[in-house]
Coordinates of C-alpha atoms in Angstrom, one line a residue:
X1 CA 59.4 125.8 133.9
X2 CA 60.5 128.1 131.1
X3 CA 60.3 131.3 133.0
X4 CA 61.4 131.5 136.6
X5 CA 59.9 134.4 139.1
X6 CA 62.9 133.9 141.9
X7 CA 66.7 134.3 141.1
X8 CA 69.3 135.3 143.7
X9 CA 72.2 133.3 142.6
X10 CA 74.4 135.6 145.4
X11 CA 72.7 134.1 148.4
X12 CA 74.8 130.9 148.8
X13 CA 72.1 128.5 149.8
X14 CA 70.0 129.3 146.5
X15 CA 73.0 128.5 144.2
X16 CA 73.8 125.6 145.7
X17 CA 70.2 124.0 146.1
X18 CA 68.8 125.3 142.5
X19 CA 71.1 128.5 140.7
X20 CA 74.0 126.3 139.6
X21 CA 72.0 123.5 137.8
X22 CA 70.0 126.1 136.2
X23 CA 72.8 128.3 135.3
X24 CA 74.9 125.7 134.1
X25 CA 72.4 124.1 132.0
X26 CA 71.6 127.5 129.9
X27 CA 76.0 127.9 129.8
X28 CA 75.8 124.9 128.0
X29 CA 73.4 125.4 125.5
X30 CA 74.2 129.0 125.1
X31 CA 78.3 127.9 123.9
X32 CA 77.1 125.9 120.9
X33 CA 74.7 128.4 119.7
X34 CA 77.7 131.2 119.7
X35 CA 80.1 129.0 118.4
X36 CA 77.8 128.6 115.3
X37 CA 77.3 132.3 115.2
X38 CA 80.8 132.8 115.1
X39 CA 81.2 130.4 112.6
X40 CA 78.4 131.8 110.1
X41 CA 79.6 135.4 110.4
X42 CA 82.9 134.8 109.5
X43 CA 82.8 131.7 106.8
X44 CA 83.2 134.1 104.2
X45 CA 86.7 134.1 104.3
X46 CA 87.4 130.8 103.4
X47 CA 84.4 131.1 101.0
X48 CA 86.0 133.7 98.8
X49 CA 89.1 131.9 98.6
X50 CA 87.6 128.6 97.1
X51 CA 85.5 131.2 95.0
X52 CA 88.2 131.9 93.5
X53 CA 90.0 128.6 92.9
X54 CA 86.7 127.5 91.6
X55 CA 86.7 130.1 88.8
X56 CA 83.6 132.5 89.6
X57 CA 83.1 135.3 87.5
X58 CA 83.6 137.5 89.9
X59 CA 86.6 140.3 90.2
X60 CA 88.6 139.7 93.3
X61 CA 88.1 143.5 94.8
X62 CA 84.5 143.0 94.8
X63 CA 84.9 139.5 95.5
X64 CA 86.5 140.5 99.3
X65 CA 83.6 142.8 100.1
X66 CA 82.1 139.9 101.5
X67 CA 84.1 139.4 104.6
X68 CA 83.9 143.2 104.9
X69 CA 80.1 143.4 105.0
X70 CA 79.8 140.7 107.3
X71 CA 82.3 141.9 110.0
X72 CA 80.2 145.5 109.8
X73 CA 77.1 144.1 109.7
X74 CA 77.6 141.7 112.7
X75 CA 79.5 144.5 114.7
X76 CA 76.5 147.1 114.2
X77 CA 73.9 144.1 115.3
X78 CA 75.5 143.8 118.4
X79 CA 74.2 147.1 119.7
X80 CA 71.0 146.3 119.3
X81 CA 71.3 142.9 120.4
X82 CA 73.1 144.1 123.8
X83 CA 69.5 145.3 124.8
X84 CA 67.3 141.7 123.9
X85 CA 67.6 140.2 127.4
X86 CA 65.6 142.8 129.5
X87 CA 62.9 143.3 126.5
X88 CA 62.8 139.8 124.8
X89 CA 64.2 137.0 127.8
X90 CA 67.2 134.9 127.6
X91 CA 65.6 132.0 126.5
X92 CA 63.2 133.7 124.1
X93 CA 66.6 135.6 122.1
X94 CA 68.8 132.6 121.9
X95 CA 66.4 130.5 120.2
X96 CA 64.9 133.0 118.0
X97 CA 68.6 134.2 117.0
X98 CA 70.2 130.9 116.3
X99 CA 67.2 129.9 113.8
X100 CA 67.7 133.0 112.4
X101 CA 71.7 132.0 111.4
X102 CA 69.5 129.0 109.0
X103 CA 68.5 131.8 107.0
X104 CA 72.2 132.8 105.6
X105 CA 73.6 129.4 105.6
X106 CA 70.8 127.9 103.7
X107 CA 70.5 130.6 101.4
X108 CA 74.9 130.7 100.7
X109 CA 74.5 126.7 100.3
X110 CA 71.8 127.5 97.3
X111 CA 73.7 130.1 95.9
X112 CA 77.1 128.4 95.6
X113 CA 75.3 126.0 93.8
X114 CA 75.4 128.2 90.4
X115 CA 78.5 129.6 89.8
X116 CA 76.8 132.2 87.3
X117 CA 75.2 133.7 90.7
X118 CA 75.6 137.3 90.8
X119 CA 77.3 139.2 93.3
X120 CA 74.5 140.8 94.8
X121 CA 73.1 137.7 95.9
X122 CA 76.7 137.1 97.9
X123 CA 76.4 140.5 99.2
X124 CA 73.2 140.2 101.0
X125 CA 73.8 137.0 102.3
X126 CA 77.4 138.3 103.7
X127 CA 74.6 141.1 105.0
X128 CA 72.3 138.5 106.8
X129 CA 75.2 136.4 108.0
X130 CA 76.2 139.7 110.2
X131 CA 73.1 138.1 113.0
X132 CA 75.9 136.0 114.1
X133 CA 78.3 138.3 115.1
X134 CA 75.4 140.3 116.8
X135 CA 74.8 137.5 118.9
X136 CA 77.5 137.4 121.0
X137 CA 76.0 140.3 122.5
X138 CA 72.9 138.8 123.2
X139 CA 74.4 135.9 124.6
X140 CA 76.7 137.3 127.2
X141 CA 74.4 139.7 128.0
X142 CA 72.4 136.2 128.7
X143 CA 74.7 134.6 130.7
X144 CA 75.9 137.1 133.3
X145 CA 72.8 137.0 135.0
X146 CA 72.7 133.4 135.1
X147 CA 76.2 133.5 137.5
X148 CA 77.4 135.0 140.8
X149 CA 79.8 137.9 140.5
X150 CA 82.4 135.7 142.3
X151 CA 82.1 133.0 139.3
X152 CA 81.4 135.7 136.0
X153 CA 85.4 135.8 134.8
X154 CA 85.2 131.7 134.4
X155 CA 81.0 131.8 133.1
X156 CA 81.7 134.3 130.9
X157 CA 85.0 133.0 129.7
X158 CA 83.8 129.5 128.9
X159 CA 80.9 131.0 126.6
X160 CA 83.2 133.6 125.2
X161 CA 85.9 131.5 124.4
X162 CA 84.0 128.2 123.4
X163 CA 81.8 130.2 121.3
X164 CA 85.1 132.3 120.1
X165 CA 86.2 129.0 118.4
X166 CA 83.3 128.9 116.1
X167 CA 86.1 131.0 113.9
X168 CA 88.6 127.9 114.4
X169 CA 85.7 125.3 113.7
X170 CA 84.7 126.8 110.0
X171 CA 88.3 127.0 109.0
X172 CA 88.6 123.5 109.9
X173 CA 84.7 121.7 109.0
X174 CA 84.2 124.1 105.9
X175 CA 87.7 123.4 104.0
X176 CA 86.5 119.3 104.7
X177 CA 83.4 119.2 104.0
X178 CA 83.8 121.1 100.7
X179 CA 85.6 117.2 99.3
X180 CA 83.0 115.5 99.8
X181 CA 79.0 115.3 98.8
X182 CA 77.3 114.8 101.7
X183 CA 74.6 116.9 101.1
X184 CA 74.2 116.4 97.0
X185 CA 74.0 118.0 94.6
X186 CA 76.3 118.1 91.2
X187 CA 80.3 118.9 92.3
X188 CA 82.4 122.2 90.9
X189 CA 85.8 121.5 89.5
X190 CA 89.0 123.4 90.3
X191 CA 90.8 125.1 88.7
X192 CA 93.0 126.3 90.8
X193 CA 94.9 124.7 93.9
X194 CA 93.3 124.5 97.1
X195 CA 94.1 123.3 100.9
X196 CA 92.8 121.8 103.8
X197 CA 94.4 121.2 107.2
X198 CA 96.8 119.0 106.4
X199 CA 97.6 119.5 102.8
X200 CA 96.9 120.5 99.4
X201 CA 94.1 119.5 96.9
X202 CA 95.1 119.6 93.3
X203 CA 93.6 121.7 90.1
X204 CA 91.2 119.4 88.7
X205 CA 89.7 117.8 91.2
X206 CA 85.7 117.7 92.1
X207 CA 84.7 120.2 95.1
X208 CA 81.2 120.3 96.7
X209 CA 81.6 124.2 97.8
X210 CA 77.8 124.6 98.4
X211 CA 78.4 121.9 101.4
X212 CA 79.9 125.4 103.5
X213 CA 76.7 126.7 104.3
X214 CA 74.5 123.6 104.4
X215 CA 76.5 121.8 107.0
X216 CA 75.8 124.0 110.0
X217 CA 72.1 123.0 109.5
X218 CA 73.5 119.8 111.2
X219 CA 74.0 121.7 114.6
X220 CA 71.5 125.0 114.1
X221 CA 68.5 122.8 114.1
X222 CA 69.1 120.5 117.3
X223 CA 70.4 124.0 118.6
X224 CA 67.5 126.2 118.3
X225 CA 65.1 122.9 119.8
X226 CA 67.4 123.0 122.8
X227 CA 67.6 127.0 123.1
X228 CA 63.5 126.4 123.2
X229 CA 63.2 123.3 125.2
X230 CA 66.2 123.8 127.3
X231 CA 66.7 127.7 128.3
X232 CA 65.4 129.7 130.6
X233 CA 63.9 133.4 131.0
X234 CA 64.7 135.1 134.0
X235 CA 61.5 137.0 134.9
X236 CA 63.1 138.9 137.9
X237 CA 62.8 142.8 137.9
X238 CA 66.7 143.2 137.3
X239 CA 66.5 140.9 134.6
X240 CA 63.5 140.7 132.3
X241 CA 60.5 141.5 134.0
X242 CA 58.1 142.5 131.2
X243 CA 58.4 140.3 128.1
X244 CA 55.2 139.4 126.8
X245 CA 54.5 136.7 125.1
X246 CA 57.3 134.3 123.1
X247 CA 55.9 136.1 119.3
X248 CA 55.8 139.3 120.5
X249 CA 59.7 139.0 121.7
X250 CA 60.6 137.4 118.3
X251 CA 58.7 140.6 117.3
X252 CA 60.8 143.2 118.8
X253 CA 63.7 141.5 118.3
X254 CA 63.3 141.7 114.6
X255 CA 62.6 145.2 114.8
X256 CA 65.3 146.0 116.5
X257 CA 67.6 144.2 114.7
X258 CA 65.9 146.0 111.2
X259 CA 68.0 149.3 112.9
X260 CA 70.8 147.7 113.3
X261 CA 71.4 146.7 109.5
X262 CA 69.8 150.0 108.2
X263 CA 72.4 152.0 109.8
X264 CA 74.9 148.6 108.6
X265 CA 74.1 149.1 105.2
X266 CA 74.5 153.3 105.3
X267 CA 77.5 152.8 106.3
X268 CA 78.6 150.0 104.1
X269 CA 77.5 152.2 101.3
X270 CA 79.7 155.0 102.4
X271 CA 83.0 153.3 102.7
X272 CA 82.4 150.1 100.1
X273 CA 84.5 150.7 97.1
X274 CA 82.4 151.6 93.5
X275 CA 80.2 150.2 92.2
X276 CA 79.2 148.5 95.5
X277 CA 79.4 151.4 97.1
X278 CA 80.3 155.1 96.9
X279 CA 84.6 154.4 97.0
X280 CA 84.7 156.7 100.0
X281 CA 88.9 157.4 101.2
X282 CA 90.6 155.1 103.8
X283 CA 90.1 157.7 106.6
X284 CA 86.8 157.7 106.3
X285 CA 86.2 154.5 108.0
X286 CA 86.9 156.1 111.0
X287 CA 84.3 158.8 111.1
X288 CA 81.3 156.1 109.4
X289 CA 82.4 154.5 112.1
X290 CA 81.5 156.4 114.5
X291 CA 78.2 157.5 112.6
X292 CA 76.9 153.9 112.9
X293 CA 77.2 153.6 116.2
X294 CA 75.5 156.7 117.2
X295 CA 73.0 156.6 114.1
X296 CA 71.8 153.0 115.8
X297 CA 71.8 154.4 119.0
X298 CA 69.9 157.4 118.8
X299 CA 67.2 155.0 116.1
X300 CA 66.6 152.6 118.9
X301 CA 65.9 155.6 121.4
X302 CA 63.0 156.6 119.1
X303 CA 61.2 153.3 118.7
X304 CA 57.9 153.8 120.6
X305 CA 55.9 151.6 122.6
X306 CA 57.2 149.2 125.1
X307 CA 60.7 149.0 124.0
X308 CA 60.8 153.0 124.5
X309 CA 61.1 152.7 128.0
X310 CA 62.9 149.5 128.5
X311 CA 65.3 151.0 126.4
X312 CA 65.9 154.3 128.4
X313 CA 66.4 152.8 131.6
X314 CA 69.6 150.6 129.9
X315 CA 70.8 153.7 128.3
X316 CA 71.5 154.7 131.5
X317 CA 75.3 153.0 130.8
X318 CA 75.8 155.7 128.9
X319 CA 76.0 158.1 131.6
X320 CA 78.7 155.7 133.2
X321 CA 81.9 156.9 132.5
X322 CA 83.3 152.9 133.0
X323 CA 81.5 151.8 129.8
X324 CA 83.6 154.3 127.8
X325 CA 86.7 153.1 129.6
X326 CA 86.2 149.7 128.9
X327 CA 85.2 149.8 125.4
X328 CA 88.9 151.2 124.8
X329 CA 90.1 148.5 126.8
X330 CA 88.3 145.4 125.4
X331 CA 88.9 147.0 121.6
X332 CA 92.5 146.0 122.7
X333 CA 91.8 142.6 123.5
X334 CA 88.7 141.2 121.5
X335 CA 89.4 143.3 118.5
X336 CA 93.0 142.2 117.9
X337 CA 91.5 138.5 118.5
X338 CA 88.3 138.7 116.0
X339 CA 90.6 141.7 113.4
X340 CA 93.5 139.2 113.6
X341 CA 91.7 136.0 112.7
X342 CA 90.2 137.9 109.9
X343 CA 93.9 139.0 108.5
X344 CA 96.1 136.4 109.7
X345 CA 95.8 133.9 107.0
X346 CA 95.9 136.7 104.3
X347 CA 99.4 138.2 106.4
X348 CA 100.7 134.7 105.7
X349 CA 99.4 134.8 101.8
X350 CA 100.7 138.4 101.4
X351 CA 104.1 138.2 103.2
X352 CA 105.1 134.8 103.0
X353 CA 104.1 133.5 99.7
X354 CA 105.8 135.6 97.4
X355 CA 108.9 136.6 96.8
X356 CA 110.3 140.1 97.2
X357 CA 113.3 141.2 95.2
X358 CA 114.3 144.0 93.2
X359 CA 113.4 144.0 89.7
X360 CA 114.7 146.6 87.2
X361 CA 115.4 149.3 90.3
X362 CA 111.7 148.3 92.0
X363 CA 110.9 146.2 94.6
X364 CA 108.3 143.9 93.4
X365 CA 105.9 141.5 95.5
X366 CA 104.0 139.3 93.0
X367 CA 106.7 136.8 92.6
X368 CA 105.0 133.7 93.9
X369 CA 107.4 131.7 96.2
X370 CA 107.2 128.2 95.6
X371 CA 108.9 127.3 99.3
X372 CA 106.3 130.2 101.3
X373 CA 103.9 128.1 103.9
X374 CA 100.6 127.4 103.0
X375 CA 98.1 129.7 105.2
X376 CA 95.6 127.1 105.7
X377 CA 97.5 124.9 107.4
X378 CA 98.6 127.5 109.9
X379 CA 96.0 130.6 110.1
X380 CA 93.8 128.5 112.7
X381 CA 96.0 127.8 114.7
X382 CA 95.8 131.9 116.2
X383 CA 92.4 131.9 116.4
X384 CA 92.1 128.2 118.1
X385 CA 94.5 129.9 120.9
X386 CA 93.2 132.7 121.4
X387 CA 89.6 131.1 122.2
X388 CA 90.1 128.2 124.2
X389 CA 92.6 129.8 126.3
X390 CA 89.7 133.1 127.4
X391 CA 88.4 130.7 129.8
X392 CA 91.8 130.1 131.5
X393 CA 92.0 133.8 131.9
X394 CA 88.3 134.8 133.3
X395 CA 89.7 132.1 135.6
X396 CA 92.8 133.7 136.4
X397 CA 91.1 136.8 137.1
X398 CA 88.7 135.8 139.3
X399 CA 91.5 134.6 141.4
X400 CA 93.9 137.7 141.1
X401 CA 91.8 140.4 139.7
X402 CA 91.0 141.9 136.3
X403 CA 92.5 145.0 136.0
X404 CA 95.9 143.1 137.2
X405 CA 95.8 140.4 134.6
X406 CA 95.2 143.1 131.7
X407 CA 97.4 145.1 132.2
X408 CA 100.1 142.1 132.3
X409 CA 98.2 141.0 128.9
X410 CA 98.8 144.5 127.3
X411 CA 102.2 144.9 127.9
X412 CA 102.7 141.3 126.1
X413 CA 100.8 142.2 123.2
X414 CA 102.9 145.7 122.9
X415 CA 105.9 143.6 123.0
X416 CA 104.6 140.7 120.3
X417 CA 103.2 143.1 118.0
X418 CA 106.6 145.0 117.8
X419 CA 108.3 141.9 117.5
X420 CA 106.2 140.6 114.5
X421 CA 106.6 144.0 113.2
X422 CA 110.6 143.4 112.7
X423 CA 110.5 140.0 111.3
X424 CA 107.2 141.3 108.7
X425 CA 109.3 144.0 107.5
X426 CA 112.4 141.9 107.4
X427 CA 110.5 139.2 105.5
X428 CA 108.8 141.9 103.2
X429 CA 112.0 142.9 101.5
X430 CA 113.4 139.2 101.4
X431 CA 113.7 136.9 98.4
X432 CA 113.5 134.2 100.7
X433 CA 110.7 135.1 103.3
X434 CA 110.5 132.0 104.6
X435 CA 113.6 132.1 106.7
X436 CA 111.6 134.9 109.4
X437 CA 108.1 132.7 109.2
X438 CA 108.5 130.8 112.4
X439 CA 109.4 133.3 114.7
X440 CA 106.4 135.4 113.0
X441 CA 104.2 132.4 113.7
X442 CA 105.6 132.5 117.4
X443 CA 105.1 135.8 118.2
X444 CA 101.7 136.2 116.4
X445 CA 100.5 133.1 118.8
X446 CA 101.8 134.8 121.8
X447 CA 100.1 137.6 120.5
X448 CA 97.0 135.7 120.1
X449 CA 96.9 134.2 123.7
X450 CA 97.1 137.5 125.0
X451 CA 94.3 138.7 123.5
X452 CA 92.2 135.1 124.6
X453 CA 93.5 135.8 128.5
X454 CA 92.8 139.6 128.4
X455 CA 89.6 138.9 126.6
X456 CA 88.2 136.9 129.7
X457 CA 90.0 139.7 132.2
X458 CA 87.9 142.5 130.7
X459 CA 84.7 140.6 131.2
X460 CA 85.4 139.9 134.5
X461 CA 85.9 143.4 135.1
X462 CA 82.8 144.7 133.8
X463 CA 80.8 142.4 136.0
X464 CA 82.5 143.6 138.7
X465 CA 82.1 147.1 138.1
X466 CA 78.9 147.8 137.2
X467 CA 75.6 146.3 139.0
X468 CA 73.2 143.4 137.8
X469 CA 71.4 145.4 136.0
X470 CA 73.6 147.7 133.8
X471 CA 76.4 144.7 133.3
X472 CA 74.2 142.8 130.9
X473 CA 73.6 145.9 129.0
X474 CA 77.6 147.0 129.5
X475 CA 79.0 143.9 128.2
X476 CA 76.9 143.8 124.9
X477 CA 77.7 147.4 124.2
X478 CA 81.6 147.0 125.1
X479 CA 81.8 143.8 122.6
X480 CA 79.7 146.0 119.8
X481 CA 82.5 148.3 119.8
X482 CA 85.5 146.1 119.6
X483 CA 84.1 143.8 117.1
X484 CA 84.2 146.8 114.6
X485 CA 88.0 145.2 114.3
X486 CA 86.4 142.5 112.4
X487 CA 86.4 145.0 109.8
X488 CA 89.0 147.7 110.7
X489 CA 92.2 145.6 111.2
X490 CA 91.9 143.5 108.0
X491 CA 91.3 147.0 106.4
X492 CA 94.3 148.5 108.1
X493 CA 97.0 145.4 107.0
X494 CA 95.3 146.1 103.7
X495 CA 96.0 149.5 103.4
X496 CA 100.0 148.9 104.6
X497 CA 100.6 146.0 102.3
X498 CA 99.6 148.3 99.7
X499 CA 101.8 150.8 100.6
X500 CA 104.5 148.4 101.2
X501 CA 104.6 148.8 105.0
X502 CA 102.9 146.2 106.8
X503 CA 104.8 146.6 109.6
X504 CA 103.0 150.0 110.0
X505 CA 100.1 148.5 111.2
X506 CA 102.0 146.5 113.7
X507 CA 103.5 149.7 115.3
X508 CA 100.0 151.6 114.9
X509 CA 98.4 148.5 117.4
X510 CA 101.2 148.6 119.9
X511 CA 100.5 152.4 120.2
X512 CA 96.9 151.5 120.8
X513 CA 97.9 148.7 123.3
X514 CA 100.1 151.5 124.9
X515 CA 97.5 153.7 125.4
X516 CA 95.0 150.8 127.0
X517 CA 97.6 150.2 129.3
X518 CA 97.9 153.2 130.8
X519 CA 93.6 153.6 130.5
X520 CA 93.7 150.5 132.6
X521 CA 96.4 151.3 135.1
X522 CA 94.9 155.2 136.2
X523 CA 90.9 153.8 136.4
X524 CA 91.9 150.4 137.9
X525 CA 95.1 149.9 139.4
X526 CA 96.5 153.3 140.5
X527 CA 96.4 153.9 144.4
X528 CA 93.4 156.2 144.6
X529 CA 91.3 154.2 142.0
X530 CA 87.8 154.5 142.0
X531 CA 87.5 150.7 141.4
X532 CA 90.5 148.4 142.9
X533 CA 91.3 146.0 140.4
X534 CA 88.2 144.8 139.7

């Protein structure tokens, strides 16, 4: 049965006899599906790159929109998508939104085909390729209902963090699949250098660069027939008692999600620099910000019919003074884990390969250092950390608490991020950068599996706080607002590097990661706490 009327996976007897096949059937389908969400949103920045070596006609400022708009767009679609469950079903969203990801990786494998393709054709598919980030919303909203509250910090960690390493997959599938023709069509040459894993591809050779958005058609089709076949929706009042029939789901999911990039692109508008956009200041990404997320709010309150009053009775997290809390407090963990992988290989590029020295009185930086590391063959390795290792602390948590293990996690990213804020500014006044780039690497990897374990803490804090109904709702909404570092912290490194302080933005997040800690100690750890470690 696709639907099922009786779920009460905290009577013991139930999840032994029928819950924990059922559950762990839809955790298993569900991990794929995010991981090729993940993977889709975020492809763009190894797309640009071999844009580039390739030779497109395309300036590289407007070039790097493209991993701009996509981190936006998918951080704004999670707001909407944090409400599909109750109005749409688990099973019902999860198919419909993972046959939705065909629609931007079909349409970037056509358009890399012609490398006279203009950039507006890049931009809106960077635009549509946002629907994966919004569904990790969707998707752990989805699963927390399918577990008891005792087993949420390891549930939700193993969809999290399997599905986080769709970001470690594409920088690993997309740079291999690109050498070879498996899907046809006529190769591009380089004609610049390019990388893979394990080493370097030389100027001259054929690349098949359309291959990075037709290849996850291998895995989105079986995907979506097993999200159909396979998934359930749970049709308890708590859950999603009301959904209608499977079209007119797919119905208000699309409508919901038309908010979500309307507000997107006003904001994109805003901030983008000309002619994409208006060339708004750096502060004002702050402020948009902000805008979007109470723009998209505020629009999905005044859709009428039956979504109206679905709706209302979710909003009611807003009135919760914990959903506030942990937003801060998860904007520490997931968005250093999703800004990070977005900047880490370009902090390598930046930092480590060029020189800096002195050149007539100035210090210069675009002296290219023929000994720097390559950043493909170590950006993943961040990234590929900090996913498979969120498991291992939902785990942890579950034993020992939440709040406990985050607030051991923030203090070891306060303490990374100020170490790899010495050695980047050593190395960014060094002829010979090299020299700092391993205990960089170390400390940006510790840094990295903080962020994986605290990501898994959080979660299992939110489950434990808030009841059935509201966590499903909770955890979409607290992942919307921390995956804005998709955009923000690439944005920020950009901004110091130009100003010749990238170390800066190092300090700046340990400040933040101060300021969670303290969050997380007086709500959740302090004697009279309202919640005791949860």
């Amino acid at each position: 049965m696709t639907d099922i009327k009786t779920w009460d996976v905290e009577d013991d007897r139930f999840w032994t006899s029928t819950g924990r096949q059922v559950a762990n059937r839809n955790l298993w389908i569900s991990i794929p599906s995010l991981l090729c969400g993940f993977a889709v949103w975020l492809y763009w920045g190894i797309i640009t790159v071999q844009m580039l070596n390739l030779g497109f006609p395309i300036p590289k400022a407007e070039l790097f929109t493209l991993t701009a708009i996509a981190g936006l767009t998918g951080a704004t679609l999670r707001i909407p998508s944090s409400f599909f469950i109750r109005i749409a079903g688990g099973r019902n969203t999860i198919f419909f939104t993972t046959a939705l990801l065909m629609v931007p990786a079909v349409g970037t494998g056509f358009a890399l085909q012609n490398i006279d393709t203009p950039l507006w054709v890049f931009q809106l598919l960077a635009f549509l390729s946002g629907i994966g980030g919004g569904n990790f919303a969707s998707s752990m909203s989805n699963i927390s209902f399918f577990f008891p509250k005792r087993q949420q910090g390891l549930a939700l960690g193993l969809n999290a963090g399997l599905g986080n390493a769709g970001v470690t997959t594409m920088q690993i599938l997309v740079p291999l699949v690109m050498t070879f023709g498996i899907f046809g069509g006529e190769p591009m040459i380089l004609e610049n250098t390019s990388g893979t894993l394990i080493g370097k591809i030389p100027a001259g050779s054929e690349t098949w660069i359309h291959n990075a958005g037709f290849v996850w058609l291998l895995l989105l089709i079986p995907l979506a027939l097993a999200g159909w076949f396979g998934m359930n929706n749970i049709r308890t009042e708590a859950v999603s008692p009301n959904i209608g029939t499977p079209a007119g789901a797919f119905g208000k999911i699309s409508g919901m999600l038309a908010v979500g990039f309307l507000t997107a692109a006003a904001g994109l508008y805003i901030i983008l620099p000309q002619p994409v956009g208006m060339g708004a200041p750096d502060w004002a990404k702050w402020p948009v910000i902000g805008g979007i997320l109470l723009g998209t709010v505020l629009l999905l309150k005044a859709i009428p019919g039956e979504i109206k009053p679905n709706l209302q009775r979710q909003f009611k997290i807003f009135s919760n003074k914990h959903t506030w809390i942990m937003s801060v407090i998860y904007t520490m963990t997931f968005g250093s884990f999703i800004g990070f992988s977005a900047g880490f290989a370009l902090a390598i590029k930046v930092v480590f390969g060029y020189q800096h020295v002195m050149v007539d009185g100035v210090m210069t930086h675009d002296i290219v250092n023929p000994d720097g590391p390559s950043a493909l063959m170590y950006a993943w390795m961040g990234p590929f950390i900090g996913a498979l290792i969120r498991p291992v602390g939902g785990w942890i948590a579950d034993k020992v608490g939440g709040a406990l293990v985050t607030g051991i996690v923030a203090v070891v990213m306060i303490a990374s991020s100020l170490g790899v804020a010495y050695y980047l500014k050593l190395a960014y006044n060094s002829a010979t950068p090299q020299e700092f780039f391993l205990p960089f690497l170390l400390l940006f990897l510790v840094l990295f599996a903080a962020t994986g374990i605290g990501n898994g803490s959080t979660f299992r804090t939110i489950a434990m706080v808030f009841d059935k109904e509201q966590a499903g709702p909770a955890l979409g909404w607290t992942s919307a607002v921390a995956a804005y570092g998709a955009f923000v912290i690439p944005q920020v490194f950009g901004e110091q590097i130009k100003a010749a302080t990238p170390e800066m933005a190092l300090y700046g997040f340990a400040l933040f990661y101060a300021g969670c800690l303290l969050l997380n100690w007086w709500f959740y750890l302090r004697p009279k706490a309202e919640f005791k470690n949860p």
